[in-house]
Coordinates of N, CA, C and O in Angstrom, one line a residue:
X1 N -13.0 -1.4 4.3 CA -14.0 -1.7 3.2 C -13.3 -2.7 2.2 O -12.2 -2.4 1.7
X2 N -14.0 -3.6 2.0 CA -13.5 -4.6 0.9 C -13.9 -4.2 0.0 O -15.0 -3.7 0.2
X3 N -13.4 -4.2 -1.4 CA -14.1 -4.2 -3.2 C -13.7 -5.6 -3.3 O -12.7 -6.3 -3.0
X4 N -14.6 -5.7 -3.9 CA -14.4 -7.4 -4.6 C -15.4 -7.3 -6.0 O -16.3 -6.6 -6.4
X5 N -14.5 -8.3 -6.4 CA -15.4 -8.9 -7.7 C -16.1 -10.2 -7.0 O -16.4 -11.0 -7.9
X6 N -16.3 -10.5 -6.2 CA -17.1 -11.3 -5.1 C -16.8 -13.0 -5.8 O -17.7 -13.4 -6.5
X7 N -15.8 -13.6 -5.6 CA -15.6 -14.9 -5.8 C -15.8 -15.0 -4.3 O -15.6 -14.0 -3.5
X8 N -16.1 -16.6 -3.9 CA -16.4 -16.9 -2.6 C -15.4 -16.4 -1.3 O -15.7 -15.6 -0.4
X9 N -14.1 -17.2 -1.8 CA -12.6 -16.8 -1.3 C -12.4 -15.3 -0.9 O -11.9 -15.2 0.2
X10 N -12.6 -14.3 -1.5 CA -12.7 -13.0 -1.1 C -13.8 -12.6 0.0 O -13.7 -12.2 1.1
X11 N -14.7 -12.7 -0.7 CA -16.2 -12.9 0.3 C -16.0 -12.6 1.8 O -15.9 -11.7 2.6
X12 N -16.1 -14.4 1.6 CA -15.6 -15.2 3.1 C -14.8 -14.2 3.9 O -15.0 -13.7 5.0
X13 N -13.7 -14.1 3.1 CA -12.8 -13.5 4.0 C -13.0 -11.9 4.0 O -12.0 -11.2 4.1
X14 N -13.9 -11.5 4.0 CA -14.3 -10.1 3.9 C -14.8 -10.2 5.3 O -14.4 -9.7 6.4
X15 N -16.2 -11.5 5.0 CA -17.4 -11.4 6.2 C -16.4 -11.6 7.2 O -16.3 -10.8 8.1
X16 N -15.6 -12.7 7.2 CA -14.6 -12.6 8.2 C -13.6 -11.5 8.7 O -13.1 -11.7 9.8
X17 N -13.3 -10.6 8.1 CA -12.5 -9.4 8.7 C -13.8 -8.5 9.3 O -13.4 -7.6 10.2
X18 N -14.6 -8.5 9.2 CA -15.7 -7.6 9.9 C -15.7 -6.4 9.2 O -16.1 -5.5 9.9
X19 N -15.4 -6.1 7.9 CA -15.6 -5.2 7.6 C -16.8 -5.0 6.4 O -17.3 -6.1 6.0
X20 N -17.6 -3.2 5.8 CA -18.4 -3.9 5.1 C -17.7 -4.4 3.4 O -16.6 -4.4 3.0
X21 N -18.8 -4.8 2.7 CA -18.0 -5.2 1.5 C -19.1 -5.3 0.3 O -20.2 -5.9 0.3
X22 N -18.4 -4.4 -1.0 CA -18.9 -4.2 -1.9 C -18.7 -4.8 -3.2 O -17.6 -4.6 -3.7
X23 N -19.5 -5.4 -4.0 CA -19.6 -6.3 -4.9 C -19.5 -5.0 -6.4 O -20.2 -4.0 -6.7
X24 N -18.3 -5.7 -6.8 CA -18.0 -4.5 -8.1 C -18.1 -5.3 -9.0 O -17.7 -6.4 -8.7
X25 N -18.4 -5.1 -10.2 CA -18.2 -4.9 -11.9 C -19.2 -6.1 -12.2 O -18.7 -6.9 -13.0
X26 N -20.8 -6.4 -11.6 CA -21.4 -7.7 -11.6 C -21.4 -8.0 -12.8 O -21.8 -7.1 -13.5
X27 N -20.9 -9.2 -13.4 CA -21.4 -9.7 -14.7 C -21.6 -11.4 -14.8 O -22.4 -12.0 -15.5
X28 N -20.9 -12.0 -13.9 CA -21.3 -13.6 -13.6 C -22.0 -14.1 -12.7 O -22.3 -13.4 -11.8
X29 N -22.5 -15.3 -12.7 CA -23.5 -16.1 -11.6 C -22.7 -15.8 -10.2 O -23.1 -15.1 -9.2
X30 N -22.1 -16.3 -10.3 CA -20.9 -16.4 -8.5 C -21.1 -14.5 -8.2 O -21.6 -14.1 -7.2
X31 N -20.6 -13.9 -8.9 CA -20.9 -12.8 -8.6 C -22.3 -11.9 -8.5 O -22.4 -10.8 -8.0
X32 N -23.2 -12.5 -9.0 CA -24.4 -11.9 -8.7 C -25.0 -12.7 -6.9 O -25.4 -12.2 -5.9
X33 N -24.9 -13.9 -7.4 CA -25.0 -14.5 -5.8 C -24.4 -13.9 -4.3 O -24.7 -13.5 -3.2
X34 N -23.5 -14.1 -5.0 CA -22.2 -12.9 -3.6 C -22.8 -12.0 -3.3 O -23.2 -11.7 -2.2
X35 N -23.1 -11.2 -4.5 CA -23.0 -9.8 -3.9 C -24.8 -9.7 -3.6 O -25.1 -8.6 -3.2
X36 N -25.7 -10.5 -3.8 CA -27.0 -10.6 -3.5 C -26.9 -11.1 -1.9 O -27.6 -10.5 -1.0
X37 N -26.0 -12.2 -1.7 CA -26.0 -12.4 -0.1 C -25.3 -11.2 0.8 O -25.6 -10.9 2.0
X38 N -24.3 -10.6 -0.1 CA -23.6 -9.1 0.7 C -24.9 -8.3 1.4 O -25.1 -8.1 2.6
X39 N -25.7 -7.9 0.2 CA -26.8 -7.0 0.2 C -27.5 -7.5 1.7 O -27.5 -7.0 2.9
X40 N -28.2 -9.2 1.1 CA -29.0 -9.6 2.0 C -28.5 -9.7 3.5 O -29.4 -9.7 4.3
X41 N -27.1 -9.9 4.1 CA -26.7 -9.9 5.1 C -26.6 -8.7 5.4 O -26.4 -8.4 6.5
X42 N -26.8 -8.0 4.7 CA -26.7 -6.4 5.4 C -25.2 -5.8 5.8 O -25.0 -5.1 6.8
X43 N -24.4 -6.1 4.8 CA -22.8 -5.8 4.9 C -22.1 -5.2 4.2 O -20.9 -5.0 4.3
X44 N -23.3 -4.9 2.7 CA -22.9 -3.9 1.6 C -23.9 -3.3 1.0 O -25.0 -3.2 1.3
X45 N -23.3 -2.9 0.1 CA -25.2 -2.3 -0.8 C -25.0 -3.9 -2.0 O -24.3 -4.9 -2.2
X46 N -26.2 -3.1 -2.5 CA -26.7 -4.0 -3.6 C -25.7 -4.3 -4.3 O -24.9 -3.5 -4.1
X47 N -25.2 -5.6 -5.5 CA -24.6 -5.4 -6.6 C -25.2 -4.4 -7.1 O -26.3 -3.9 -6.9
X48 N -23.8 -3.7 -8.4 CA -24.5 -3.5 -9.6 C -23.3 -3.7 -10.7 O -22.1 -3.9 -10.6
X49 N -24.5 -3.7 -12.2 CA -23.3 -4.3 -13.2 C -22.8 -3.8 -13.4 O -23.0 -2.6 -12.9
X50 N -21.5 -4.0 -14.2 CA -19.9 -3.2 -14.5 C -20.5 -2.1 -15.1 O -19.8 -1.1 -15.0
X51 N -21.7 -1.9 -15.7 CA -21.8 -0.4 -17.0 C -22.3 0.5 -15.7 O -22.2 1.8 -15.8
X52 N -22.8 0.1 -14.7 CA -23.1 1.1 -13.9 C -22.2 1.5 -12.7 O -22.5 2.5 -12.0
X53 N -20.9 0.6 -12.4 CA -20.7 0.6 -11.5 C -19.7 2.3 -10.9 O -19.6 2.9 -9.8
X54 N -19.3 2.6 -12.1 CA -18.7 3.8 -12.0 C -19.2 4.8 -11.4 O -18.6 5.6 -10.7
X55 N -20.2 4.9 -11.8 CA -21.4 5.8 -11.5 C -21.7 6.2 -9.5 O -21.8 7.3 -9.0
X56 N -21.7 5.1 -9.0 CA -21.8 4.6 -7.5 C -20.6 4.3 -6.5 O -20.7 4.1 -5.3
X57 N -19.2 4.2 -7.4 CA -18.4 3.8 -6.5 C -18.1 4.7 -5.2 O -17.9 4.3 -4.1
X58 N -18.0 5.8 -5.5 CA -17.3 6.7 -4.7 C -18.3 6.9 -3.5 O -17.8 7.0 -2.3
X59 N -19.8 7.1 -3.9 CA -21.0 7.5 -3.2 C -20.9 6.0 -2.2 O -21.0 6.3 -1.0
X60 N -20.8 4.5 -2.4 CA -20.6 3.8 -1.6 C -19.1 3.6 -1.3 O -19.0 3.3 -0.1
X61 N -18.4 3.7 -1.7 CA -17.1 3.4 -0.5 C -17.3 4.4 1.0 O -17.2 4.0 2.2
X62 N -17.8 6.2 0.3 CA -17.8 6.9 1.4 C -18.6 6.2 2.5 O -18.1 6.1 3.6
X63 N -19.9 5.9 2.1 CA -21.0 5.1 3.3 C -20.7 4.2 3.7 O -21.2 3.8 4.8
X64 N -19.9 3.6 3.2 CA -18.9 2.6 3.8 C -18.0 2.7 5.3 O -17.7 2.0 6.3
X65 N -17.7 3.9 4.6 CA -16.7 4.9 5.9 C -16.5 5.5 6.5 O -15.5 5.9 7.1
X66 N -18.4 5.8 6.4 CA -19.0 6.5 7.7 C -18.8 5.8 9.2 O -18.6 4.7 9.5
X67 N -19.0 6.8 10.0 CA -18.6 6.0 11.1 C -19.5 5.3 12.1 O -19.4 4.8 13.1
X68 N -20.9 5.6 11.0 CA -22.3 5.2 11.8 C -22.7 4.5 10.7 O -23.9 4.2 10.5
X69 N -21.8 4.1 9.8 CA -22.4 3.0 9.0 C -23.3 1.4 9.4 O -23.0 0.5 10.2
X70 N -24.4 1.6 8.7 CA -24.8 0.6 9.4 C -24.2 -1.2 8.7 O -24.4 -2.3 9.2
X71 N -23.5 -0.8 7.2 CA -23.1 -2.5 7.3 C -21.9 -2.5 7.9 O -21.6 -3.6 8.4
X72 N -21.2 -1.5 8.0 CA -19.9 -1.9 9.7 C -20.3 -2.5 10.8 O -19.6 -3.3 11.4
X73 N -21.7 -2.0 11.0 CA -22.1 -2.8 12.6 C -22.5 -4.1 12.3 O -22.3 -5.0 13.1
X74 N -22.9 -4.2 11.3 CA -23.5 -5.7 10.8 C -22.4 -6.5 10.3 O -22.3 -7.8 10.6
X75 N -21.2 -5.8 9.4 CA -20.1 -6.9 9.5 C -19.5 -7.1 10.7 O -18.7 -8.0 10.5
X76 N -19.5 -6.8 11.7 CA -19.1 -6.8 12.7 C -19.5 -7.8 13.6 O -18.8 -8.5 14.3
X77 N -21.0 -7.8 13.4 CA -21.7 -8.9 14.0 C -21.4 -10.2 13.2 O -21.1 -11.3 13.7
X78 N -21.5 -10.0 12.1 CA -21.4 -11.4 11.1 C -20.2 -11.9 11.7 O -20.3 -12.8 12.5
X79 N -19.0 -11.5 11.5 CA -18.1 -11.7 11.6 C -18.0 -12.6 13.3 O -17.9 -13.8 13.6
X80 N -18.2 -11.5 14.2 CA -18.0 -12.1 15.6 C -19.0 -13.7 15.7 O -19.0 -14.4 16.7
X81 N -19.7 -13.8 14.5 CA -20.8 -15.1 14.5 C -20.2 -16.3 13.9 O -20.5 -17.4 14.4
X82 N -19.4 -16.2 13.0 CA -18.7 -16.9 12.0 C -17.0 -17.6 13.2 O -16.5 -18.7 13.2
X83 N -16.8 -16.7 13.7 CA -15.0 -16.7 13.7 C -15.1 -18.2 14.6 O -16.0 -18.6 15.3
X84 N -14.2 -18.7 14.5 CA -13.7 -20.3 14.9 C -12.9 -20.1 16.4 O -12.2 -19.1 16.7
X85 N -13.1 -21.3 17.1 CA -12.5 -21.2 18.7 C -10.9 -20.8 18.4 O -10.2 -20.2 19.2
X86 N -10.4 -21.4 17.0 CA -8.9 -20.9 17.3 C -8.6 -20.6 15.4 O -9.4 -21.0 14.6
X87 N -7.3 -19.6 15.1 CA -7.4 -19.0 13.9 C -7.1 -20.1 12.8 O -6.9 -19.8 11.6
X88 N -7.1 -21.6 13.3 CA -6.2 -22.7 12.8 C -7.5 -23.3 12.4 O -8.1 -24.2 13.0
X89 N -7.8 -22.8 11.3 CA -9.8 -23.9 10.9 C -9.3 -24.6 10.1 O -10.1 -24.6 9.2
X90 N -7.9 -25.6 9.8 CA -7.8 -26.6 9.5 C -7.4 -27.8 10.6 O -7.6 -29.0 10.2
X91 N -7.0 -27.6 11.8 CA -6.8 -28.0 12.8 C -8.6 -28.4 14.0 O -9.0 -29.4 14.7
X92 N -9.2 -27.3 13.7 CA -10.8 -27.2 14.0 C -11.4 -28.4 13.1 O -11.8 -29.3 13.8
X93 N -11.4 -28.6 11.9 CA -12.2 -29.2 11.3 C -11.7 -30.7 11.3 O -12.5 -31.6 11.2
X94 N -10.2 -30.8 11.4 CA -10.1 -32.1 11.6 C -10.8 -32.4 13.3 O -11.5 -33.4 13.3
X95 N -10.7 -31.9 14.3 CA -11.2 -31.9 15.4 C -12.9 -32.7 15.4 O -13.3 -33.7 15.9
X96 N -13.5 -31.5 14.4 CA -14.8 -32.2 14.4 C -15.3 -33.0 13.7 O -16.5 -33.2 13.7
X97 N -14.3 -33.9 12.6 CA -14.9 -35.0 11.7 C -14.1 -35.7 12.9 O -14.4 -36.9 12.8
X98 N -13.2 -35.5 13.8 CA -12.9 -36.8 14.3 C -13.8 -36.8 15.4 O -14.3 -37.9 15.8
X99 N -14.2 -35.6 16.0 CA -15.7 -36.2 17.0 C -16.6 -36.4 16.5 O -17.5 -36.7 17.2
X100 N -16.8 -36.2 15.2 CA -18.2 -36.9 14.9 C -17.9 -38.4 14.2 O -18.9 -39.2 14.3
X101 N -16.9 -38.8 13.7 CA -16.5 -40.2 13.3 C -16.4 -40.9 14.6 O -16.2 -42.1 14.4
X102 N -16.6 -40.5 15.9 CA -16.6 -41.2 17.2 C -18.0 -41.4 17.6 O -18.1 -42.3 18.3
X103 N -19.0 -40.8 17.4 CA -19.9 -40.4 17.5 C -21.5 -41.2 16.4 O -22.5 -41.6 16.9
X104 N -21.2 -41.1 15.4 CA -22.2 -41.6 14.2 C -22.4 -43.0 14.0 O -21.4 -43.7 13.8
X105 N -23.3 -43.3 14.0 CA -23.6 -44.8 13.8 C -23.0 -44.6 12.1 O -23.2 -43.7 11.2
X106 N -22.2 -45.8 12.2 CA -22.0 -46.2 10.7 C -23.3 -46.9 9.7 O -23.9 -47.7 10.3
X107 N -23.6 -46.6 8.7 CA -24.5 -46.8 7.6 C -23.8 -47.8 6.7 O -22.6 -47.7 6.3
X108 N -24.8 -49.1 6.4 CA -24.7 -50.1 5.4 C -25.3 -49.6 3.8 O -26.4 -49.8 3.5
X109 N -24.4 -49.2 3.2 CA -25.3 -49.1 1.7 C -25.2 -50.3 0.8 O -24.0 -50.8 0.6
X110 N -25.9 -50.8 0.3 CA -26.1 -52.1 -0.7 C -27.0 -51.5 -1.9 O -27.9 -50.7 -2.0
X111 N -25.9 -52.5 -3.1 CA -26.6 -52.3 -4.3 C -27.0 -53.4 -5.0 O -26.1 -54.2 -5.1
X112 N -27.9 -53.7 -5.5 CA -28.3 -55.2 -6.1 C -28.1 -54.9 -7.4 O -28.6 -54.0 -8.0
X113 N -27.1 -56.1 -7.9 CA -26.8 -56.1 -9.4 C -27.8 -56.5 -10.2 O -27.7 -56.5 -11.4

């Protein structure tokens, strides 16, 4: 189980370990978004804000680590959907801007002074 204060960088790398993951102490934009796509992927519960979060943590970590949890199966799935042909996605990405720079018709932009 991930806790996050859900900046992207955590996130990401949540959805990517396959595990589920829970959006704590909501009070910023980045963090209501996060943790609204957590929900909506089906990989955590809902945010909620910092005044309530105490209240819920314990009751979701456990459901968390149930063993029939259902956002375990779903980060699991996310995850197996996301993951890259090899663990090097800087090596991948240069791969595909260079097959697509082989690939793309080049575009003329002009601007009239």
């Amino acid at each position: 189980v991930v806790s996050t204060q859900s900046t992207w960088g955590t996130t990401a790398e949540a959805f990517r370990a396959g595990v589920p993951c829970m959006v704590t102490g909501v009070l910023l934009m980045d963090q209501r978004f996060w943790g609204k796509q957590v929900h909506t992927l089906g990989v955590g519960p809902e945010p909620v804000h910092i005044r309530n979060f105490a209240s819920v943590c314990v009751e979701r970590i456990n459901a968390a680590l149930d063993p029939n949890c259902e956002w375990a199966r779903n980060a699991k799935l996310l995850a197996s959907s996301i993951q890259g042909a090899t663990d090097d996605g800087v090596l991948e990405n240069v791969q595909i801007i260079d097959k697509l720079s082989r690939t793309l018709t080049p575009i003329s932009i002009t601007t009239s002074d």
